[in-house]
Coordinates of C-alpha atoms in Angstrom, one line a residue:
M279 CA 106.9 75.1 133.2
A280 CA 104.2 74.9 130.1
R281 CA 105.2 76.4 126.9
T282 CA 102.7 79.7 126.5
L283 CA 101.5 80.7 123.1
I284 CA 100.1 84.4 122.4
V285 CA 96.7 84.3 120.1
E286 CA 95.8 87.7 118.4
A287 CA 92.5 87.4 117.0
D288 CA 89.7 89.8 115.1
G289 CA 86.9 90.1 113.2
G290 CA 84.8 91.9 110.7
S291 CA 81.3 92.9 109.2
R292 CA 81.3 95.0 106.2
G293 CA 77.6 96.4 107.2
N294 CA 77.2 95.4 110.7
P295 CA 75.4 92.8 110.0
G296 CA 76.8 92.8 106.0
P297 CA 80.0 90.5 104.8
A298 CA 81.8 89.2 107.4
G299 CA 85.3 87.4 108.3
Y300 CA 87.8 86.7 110.8
G301 CA 91.6 86.7 111.6
A302 CA 93.7 84.9 113.8
V303 CA 97.3 84.2 114.5
V304 CA 99.4 82.5 116.8
L305 CA 102.7 83.6 118.3
D306 CA 105.7 82.8 119.9
P307 CA 105.8 85.0 122.6
E308 CA 109.8 85.2 122.4
S309 CA 110.5 86.0 118.8
G310 CA 107.4 87.4 117.7
E311 CA 107.1 84.2 114.8
A312 CA 103.8 83.5 113.6
L313 CA 103.2 79.7 114.5
A314 CA 100.0 79.3 112.5
E315 CA 97.5 81.6 110.8
A316 CA 93.3 81.2 110.4
A317 CA 90.5 83.1 109.2
E318 CA 87.6 82.5 107.3
F319 CA 84.2 84.6 105.3
I320 CA 81.6 83.6 107.1
G321 CA 78.7 85.2 105.3
T322 CA 76.8 88.2 106.7
A323 CA 77.2 88.1 110.1
T324 CA 77.7 90.9 113.4
N325 CA 81.4 92.4 113.8
N326 CA 80.9 90.6 117.6
V327 CA 80.1 87.5 116.0
A328 CA 83.0 87.7 113.8
E329 CA 85.4 88.7 116.7
Y330 CA 84.6 85.6 119.0
K331 CA 84.9 82.7 115.8
G332 CA 88.4 84.5 114.9
L333 CA 88.9 83.8 118.8
V334 CA 87.6 80.3 118.4
A335 CA 89.6 79.2 115.1
G336 CA 92.9 81.2 117.2
L337 CA 92.5 79.0 120.2
R338 CA 92.1 76.1 118.4
A339 CA 95.1 77.0 116.4
A340 CA 97.1 76.7 119.2
H341 CA 95.1 73.8 120.8
T342 CA 96.7 71.7 117.5
L343 CA 100.4 73.2 118.2
D344 CA 100.1 72.3 122.1
P345 CA 97.7 71.8 124.2
Q346 CA 99.2 72.0 127.1
A347 CA 100.3 75.2 126.6
R348 CA 99.2 78.4 128.6
V349 CA 97.8 81.3 126.3
R350 CA 97.5 84.7 126.3
V351 CA 94.6 85.7 124.0
R352 CA 94.6 89.6 123.1
M353 CA 92.6 91.3 121.2
D354 CA 91.2 94.7 120.6
S355 CA 88.0 94.2 120.8
K356 CA 87.3 95.3 124.9
L357 CA 83.9 93.7 124.1
V358 CA 84.8 90.2 123.6
V359 CA 88.1 90.6 126.3
E360 CA 85.4 91.3 129.5
Q361 CA 83.3 88.8 128.5
M362 CA 85.7 86.4 128.6
S363 CA 87.6 87.7 131.6
G364 CA 84.3 87.2 133.8
R365 CA 84.5 90.9 134.0
W366 CA 80.9 91.1 132.1
Q367 CA 78.0 89.3 131.4
I368 CA 77.1 87.4 127.9
K369 CA 73.1 88.4 127.3
H370 CA 73.2 88.4 123.2
P371 CA 71.8 84.6 122.3
D372 CA 74.4 84.3 119.8
M373 CA 77.4 84.8 121.8
K374 CA 76.3 82.5 124.2
P375 CA 77.6 79.8 122.1
L376 CA 80.2 81.1 120.8
A377 CA 81.9 82.0 124.5
A378 CA 80.7 78.7 125.1
E379 CA 82.6 76.8 122.7
A380 CA 85.5 79.4 123.6
R381 CA 85.7 78.4 126.9
S382 CA 85.5 74.4 125.4
V383 CA 89.1 74.6 124.0
F384 CA 91.7 74.7 126.7
P385 CA 90.7 73.6 130.4
A386 CA 89.8 77.1 132.5
G387 CA 92.5 79.2 134.0
Q388 CA 94.9 78.1 131.1
V389 CA 94.2 81.3 129.2
T390 CA 94.0 84.5 129.9
Y391 CA 92.7 87.7 128.5
E392 CA 94.5 91.0 127.4
W393 CA 93.1 94.4 125.8
I394 CA 95.5 95.4 123.2
P395 CA 94.6 98.6 121.4
R396 CA 93.6 97.8 117.0
A397 CA 96.7 99.4 116.1
R398 CA 98.3 96.3 118.3
N399 CA 96.2 93.7 116.0
K400 CA 97.4 94.2 112.9
H401 CA 98.0 91.1 112.1
A402 CA 95.0 89.9 113.1
D403 CA 93.2 92.4 111.3
R404 CA 94.8 91.8 108.1
L405 CA 93.9 87.9 107.7
A406 CA 90.2 88.8 108.9
N407 CA 90.2 91.2 105.4
E408 CA 91.6 89.0 103.5
A409 CA 88.7 86.3 104.5
M410 CA 86.2 89.8 103.8
D411 CA 88.1 90.2 100.7
A412 CA 88.0 85.9 99.4
G413 CA 84.9 86.2 100.2
K414 CA 83.4 89.6 98.1
A415 CA 85.8 87.7 95.1
G416 CA 83.1 84.9 95.8
R417 CA 85.8 82.4 97.7
Q418 CA 87.4 81.0 100.5
W419 CA 91.0 82.5 101.9
E420 CA 93.6 80.5 101.4
P421 CA 96.6 80.1 103.7
R422 CA 98.8 80.7 100.8
D423 CA 96.8 84.1 100.2
S424 CA 98.4 85.2 103.5
R425 CA 100.2 88.3 103.1
A426 CA 99.2 89.5 107.1
A427 CA 102.7 88.9 108.2
L428 CA 104.3 91.9 105.8
D429 CA 104.9 95.5 106.1
S430 CA 101.8 97.0 107.1
G431 CA 101.1 99.0 103.8
T432 CA 100.3 95.8 101.9
A433 CA 97.0 95.2 102.8
P434 CA 93.3 97.2 102.6
A435 CA 92.6 98.3 105.9
R436 CA 88.5 98.8 106.9
S437 CA 87.2 101.9 105.9
A438 CA 86.4 104.6 108.6
A439 CA 82.9 104.0 108.4
A440 CA 83.6 100.2 108.8
R441 CA 85.4 101.3 112.1
A442 CA 83.1 103.1 113.4
A443 CA 80.3 100.8 113.4
D444 CA 82.0 98.3 114.8
E445 CA 83.4 100.6 117.5
A446 CA 79.6 101.3 117.5
A447 CA 77.8 98.3 118.2
E448 CA 81.2 97.4 120.8
T449 CA 80.0 100.3 122.9
A450 CA 76.1 99.1 122.4
E451 CA 76.7 95.9 124.0
A452 CA 78.8 96.9 126.7
A453 CA 76.6 99.0 127.6
D454 CA 74.0 96.1 128.3
A455 CA 76.4 94.0 129.7
A456 CA 76.7 94.3 133.2
P457 CA 79.8 93.6 135.4
S458 CA 79.6 90.2 136.8
A459 CA 83.0 90.6 138.9
P460 CA 85.6 93.1 140.2
A461 CA 87.3 94.8 138.1
A462 CA 90.9 93.6 137.6
G463 CA 93.3 94.6 141.1
W464 CA 90.6 95.6 143.2
G465 CA 89.1 92.1 143.4
A466 CA 92.0 90.0 142.7
P467 CA 93.3 87.3 144.6
D468 CA 96.8 87.5 146.8
L469 CA 99.1 86.3 144.4
G470 CA 102.0 86.9 147.3
P471 CA 105.1 89.2 146.4
P472 CA 106.1 88.6 143.1
A473 CA 109.3 87.5 141.7
T474 CA 111.6 91.2 140.9
F475 CA 114.8 91.0 139.1
V476 CA 116.8 94.2 139.0
L477 CA 118.8 94.6 135.7
L478 CA 121.9 95.9 136.3
R479 CA 123.8 96.9 133.0
H480 CA 127.6 96.5 132.9
G481 CA 129.9 99.5 133.9
E482 CA 131.6 101.3 130.8
T483 CA 133.9 99.4 129.0
A484 CA 136.7 100.8 126.3
L485 CA 134.4 100.2 123.3
T486 CA 131.0 101.4 125.3
P487 CA 132.2 105.4 124.9
E488 CA 132.8 104.7 120.8
K489 CA 129.7 102.7 120.6
R490 CA 131.4 99.3 119.1
F491 CA 129.5 96.3 118.9
S492 CA 130.6 94.0 121.9
G493 CA 128.6 91.4 122.3
S494 CA 129.6 87.4 123.7
G495 CA 132.5 86.8 120.5
G496 CA 134.9 89.5 120.8
T497 CA 137.5 90.2 123.1
D498 CA 135.5 89.9 126.4
P499 CA 137.0 93.2 127.7
E500 CA 137.5 94.7 131.4
L501 CA 135.8 97.5 133.1
S502 CA 137.9 100.9 132.4
A503 CA 138.1 103.2 135.0
A504 CA 135.2 104.9 134.3
G505 CA 133.0 101.9 134.3
R506 CA 134.4 100.5 137.5
R507 CA 133.1 104.1 139.2
Q508 CA 130.1 103.2 137.5
A509 CA 129.6 99.9 139.6
E510 CA 131.0 101.4 142.7
A511 CA 128.5 103.7 142.5
A512 CA 125.4 101.0 141.9
A513 CA 126.5 99.0 144.4
V514 CA 126.2 101.9 146.9
A515 CA 122.9 102.8 145.3
L516 CA 121.4 99.1 145.8
A517 CA 123.2 98.7 149.2
A518 CA 121.0 101.5 150.3
R519 CA 117.9 100.0 149.0
G520 CA 119.2 96.8 151.3
T521 CA 116.1 94.7 149.3
V522 CA 118.5 92.3 146.9
Q523 CA 119.0 89.1 147.7
A524 CA 120.8 87.2 145.4
V525 CA 123.2 88.5 142.8
V526 CA 123.2 86.3 139.2
S527 CA 125.7 87.5 136.4
S528 CA 126.6 87.0 132.9
P529 CA 129.6 85.4 132.6
L530 CA 131.5 87.9 130.3
R531 CA 134.3 89.6 132.5
R532 CA 132.5 93.6 132.5
C533 CA 129.6 91.6 134.4
R534 CA 131.5 90.1 136.4
E535 CA 133.0 93.1 137.8
T536 CA 130.3 95.3 137.9
A537 CA 128.4 92.1 139.9
G538 CA 131.6 91.4 142.1
A539 CA 131.2 95.7 142.9
V540 CA 127.7 94.9 144.2
A541 CA 128.2 91.8 145.5
D542 CA 131.2 92.7 147.6
R543 CA 129.4 95.4 149.3
L544 CA 126.0 93.4 149.9
G545 CA 128.1 90.8 151.3
L546 CA 126.2 88.1 148.6
E547 CA 128.4 85.7 146.3
V548 CA 128.3 86.1 142.4
R549 CA 126.0 83.0 140.6
I550 CA 126.9 83.4 137.1
E551 CA 124.1 82.3 134.2
E552 CA 125.4 81.9 130.9
G553 CA 121.8 82.3 129.6
L554 CA 122.6 86.5 130.0
R555 CA 125.5 87.2 128.0
E556 CA 125.0 89.3 125.5
T557 CA 124.3 88.9 121.6
D558 CA 127.4 87.3 119.6
F559 CA 127.5 90.0 116.7
G560 CA 129.7 87.5 114.7
A561 CA 132.1 89.7 112.0
W562 CA 130.4 93.0 113.8
E563 CA 132.3 92.3 116.3
G564 CA 134.9 95.6 117.8
L565 CA 133.2 97.5 114.8
T566 CA 131.2 100.9 114.8
F567 CA 127.5 101.1 113.1
A568 CA 129.0 103.7 110.8
E569 CA 131.5 100.8 109.9
V570 CA 129.6 97.8 109.8
R571 CA 126.7 100.0 107.6
E572 CA 129.8 100.4 104.8
R573 CA 131.2 97.3 104.8
F574 CA 128.0 95.1 105.1
P575 CA 125.4 97.2 104.0
E576 CA 123.0 94.9 102.6
D577 CA 123.4 92.2 105.8
L578 CA 122.7 95.5 107.9
D579 CA 119.8 95.9 106.3
A580 CA 118.3 92.6 106.7
W581 CA 119.1 92.4 110.3
L582 CA 117.6 95.8 110.8
G583 CA 114.5 94.7 109.6
S584 CA 114.0 91.2 111.8
A585 CA 114.6 89.8 114.3
R586 CA 114.6 86.4 112.7
V587 CA 118.2 87.5 111.0
A588 CA 122.2 87.0 112.7
P589 CA 124.7 89.8 112.1
T590 CA 127.0 88.7 109.5
G591 CA 130.0 85.6 110.1
G592 CA 127.5 83.4 111.8
G593 CA 126.1 85.9 115.0
E594 CA 122.6 85.4 116.9
S595 CA 119.5 86.8 116.2
F596 CA 117.6 88.8 118.9
A597 CA 115.3 85.9 117.8
T598 CA 118.1 83.5 119.2
V599 CA 118.6 85.3 122.0
A600 CA 115.4 85.8 123.3
R601 CA 114.7 81.9 123.7
R602 CA 118.0 81.7 125.3
V603 CA 117.3 84.8 127.6
A604 CA 113.8 83.2 128.2
V605 CA 115.2 80.4 129.2
A606 CA 117.6 81.8 132.0
R607 CA 114.8 83.9 133.0
D608 CA 112.3 80.9 133.8
K609 CA 115.1 79.1 135.6
L610 CA 115.9 82.2 137.5
L611 CA 111.7 82.5 138.4
A612 CA 111.8 79.7 140.1
R613 CA 115.2 79.0 142.1
Y614 CA 114.0 82.9 143.8
A615 CA 110.4 83.1 143.5
G616 CA 109.2 85.5 146.0
K617 CA 112.7 87.2 146.1
T618 CA 114.1 90.1 144.7
V619 CA 117.2 89.5 142.2
L620 CA 119.9 91.1 141.0
L621 CA 120.8 90.4 136.9
V622 CA 124.2 91.9 136.0
T623 CA 123.7 92.0 131.9
H624 CA 124.0 93.1 128.9
V625 CA 122.4 95.8 126.8
T626 CA 120.3 93.2 124.4
P627 CA 119.1 90.8 127.2
V628 CA 118.1 93.6 129.4
K629 CA 116.0 95.1 126.9
T630 CA 114.6 91.6 126.2
L631 CA 113.4 90.8 129.3
V632 CA 111.7 94.3 129.4
R633 CA 110.0 93.5 125.8
L634 CA 109.0 90.0 126.7
A635 CA 107.1 92.0 130.3
L636 CA 105.5 94.6 127.9
G637 CA 104.4 91.5 125.6
A638 CA 105.9 94.2 122.4
P639 CA 106.9 93.2 119.0
P640 CA 111.2 92.7 118.5
E641 CA 111.2 95.9 116.5
S642 CA 111.1 97.8 120.3
L643 CA 114.4 96.7 121.1
F644 CA 115.8 99.5 118.1
R645 CA 113.1 102.2 120.3
M646 CA 114.5 101.8 124.2
E647 CA 117.6 103.5 126.0
L648 CA 119.7 102.0 128.4
S649 CA 122.4 103.5 129.6
A650 CA 125.7 102.1 131.2
A651 CA 125.6 100.9 134.6
S652 CA 122.0 101.7 134.7
L653 CA 118.9 99.8 136.4
S654 CA 115.8 98.7 135.7
A655 CA 113.4 96.2 137.0
V656 CA 110.4 93.7 136.3
A657 CA 108.3 92.1 138.4
Y658 CA 106.3 88.6 138.1
F659 CA 103.7 87.6 139.9
S660 CA 103.0 83.6 140.1
D661 CA 99.7 84.1 137.6
G662 CA 102.4 84.5 134.7
N663 CA 101.8 88.6 134.4
A664 CA 104.6 90.6 134.2
S665 CA 105.2 94.1 135.4
V666 CA 107.8 97.2 134.3
R667 CA 108.6 98.7 137.2
L668 CA 111.8 100.9 136.0
L669 CA 113.9 101.2 132.9
N670 CA 117.0 103.0 132.1
D671 CA 117.4 104.6 135.5
T672 CA 121.0 106.9 136.0
S673 CA 120.5 108.7 139.1
H674 CA 122.8 106.9 141.5
L675 CA 125.7 108.1 138.6
R676 CA 125.3 112.1 139.0

């Protein structure tokens, strides 16, 4: 399966037209790591021209990294996204050659476009502002000057007036751009049935109610009596739905026991997938959060602040786990195309699969609740898109 890269791009003009610049970043979809950045002050131009130039720069940076990659472009310009997706016509003479240049970087069908809110396009926005600031100082942006990956407070935001001008110009251009193809979801081709992963977190162990770190580097506990009751309740609910065609489990005991309860009721076998195991929490295994805070305060703060930081003592970072889970996901999608599969796994793998399906940042892992023996579901379509259909359903446990 071809590698996937994410391109986020933005452009701005202080005056529209006025001094303008663009920014673009290429991201690893699994870890959220910035693989390449591009920014440039382009002199006097409109906001839309700057946005298109940012798109071209981002695509070229992605092509340099991997010309065979599938690219997901995310921009907060609805105009550019709709025009490049073929749903709106391009009438402005300045836009046509830039759109043609963007289409020439990768073969047709290798790039998809997605609109995102401005708040989710901060990295590229900061790069564009850095480029405009450099132009104001009479120089060009240099990669060594980039602070766009740092916290949101480190780079100047565009003024409210400039934002309003941007939006007004985009609205005016959009009004002149009649749709040239049906909106997505109405006229889209039939992609066939998706592969659907029903995600079951294992039942409770003795460590669960005490909220202790319990990963793949600890004692591998069995289900408690409560956990066995939860597993059986999940089995009854899944049997009543009657849609699961295969059962795949993490190799850890608590998952194998939970998966076994479901598989026995459904008359299916359990396949083990190593990539679905929980994070190795290193020296934190078996400790509560408060105990880790007391013993390893600096390590914990670093871990909470970055998906690339591992727990104390040689554990796994969330970025490492994301890569492992993504490999397992792709392997299972190839094996179970168009089928509904139950994956019995742990908190981090379930949250990671949901995060990746949403295209959400790594910090979203800390913003999801996932109860023991809860059910979630993600559908994967043949065009590479995914849809989160359920999260943390515990109705079968009541």
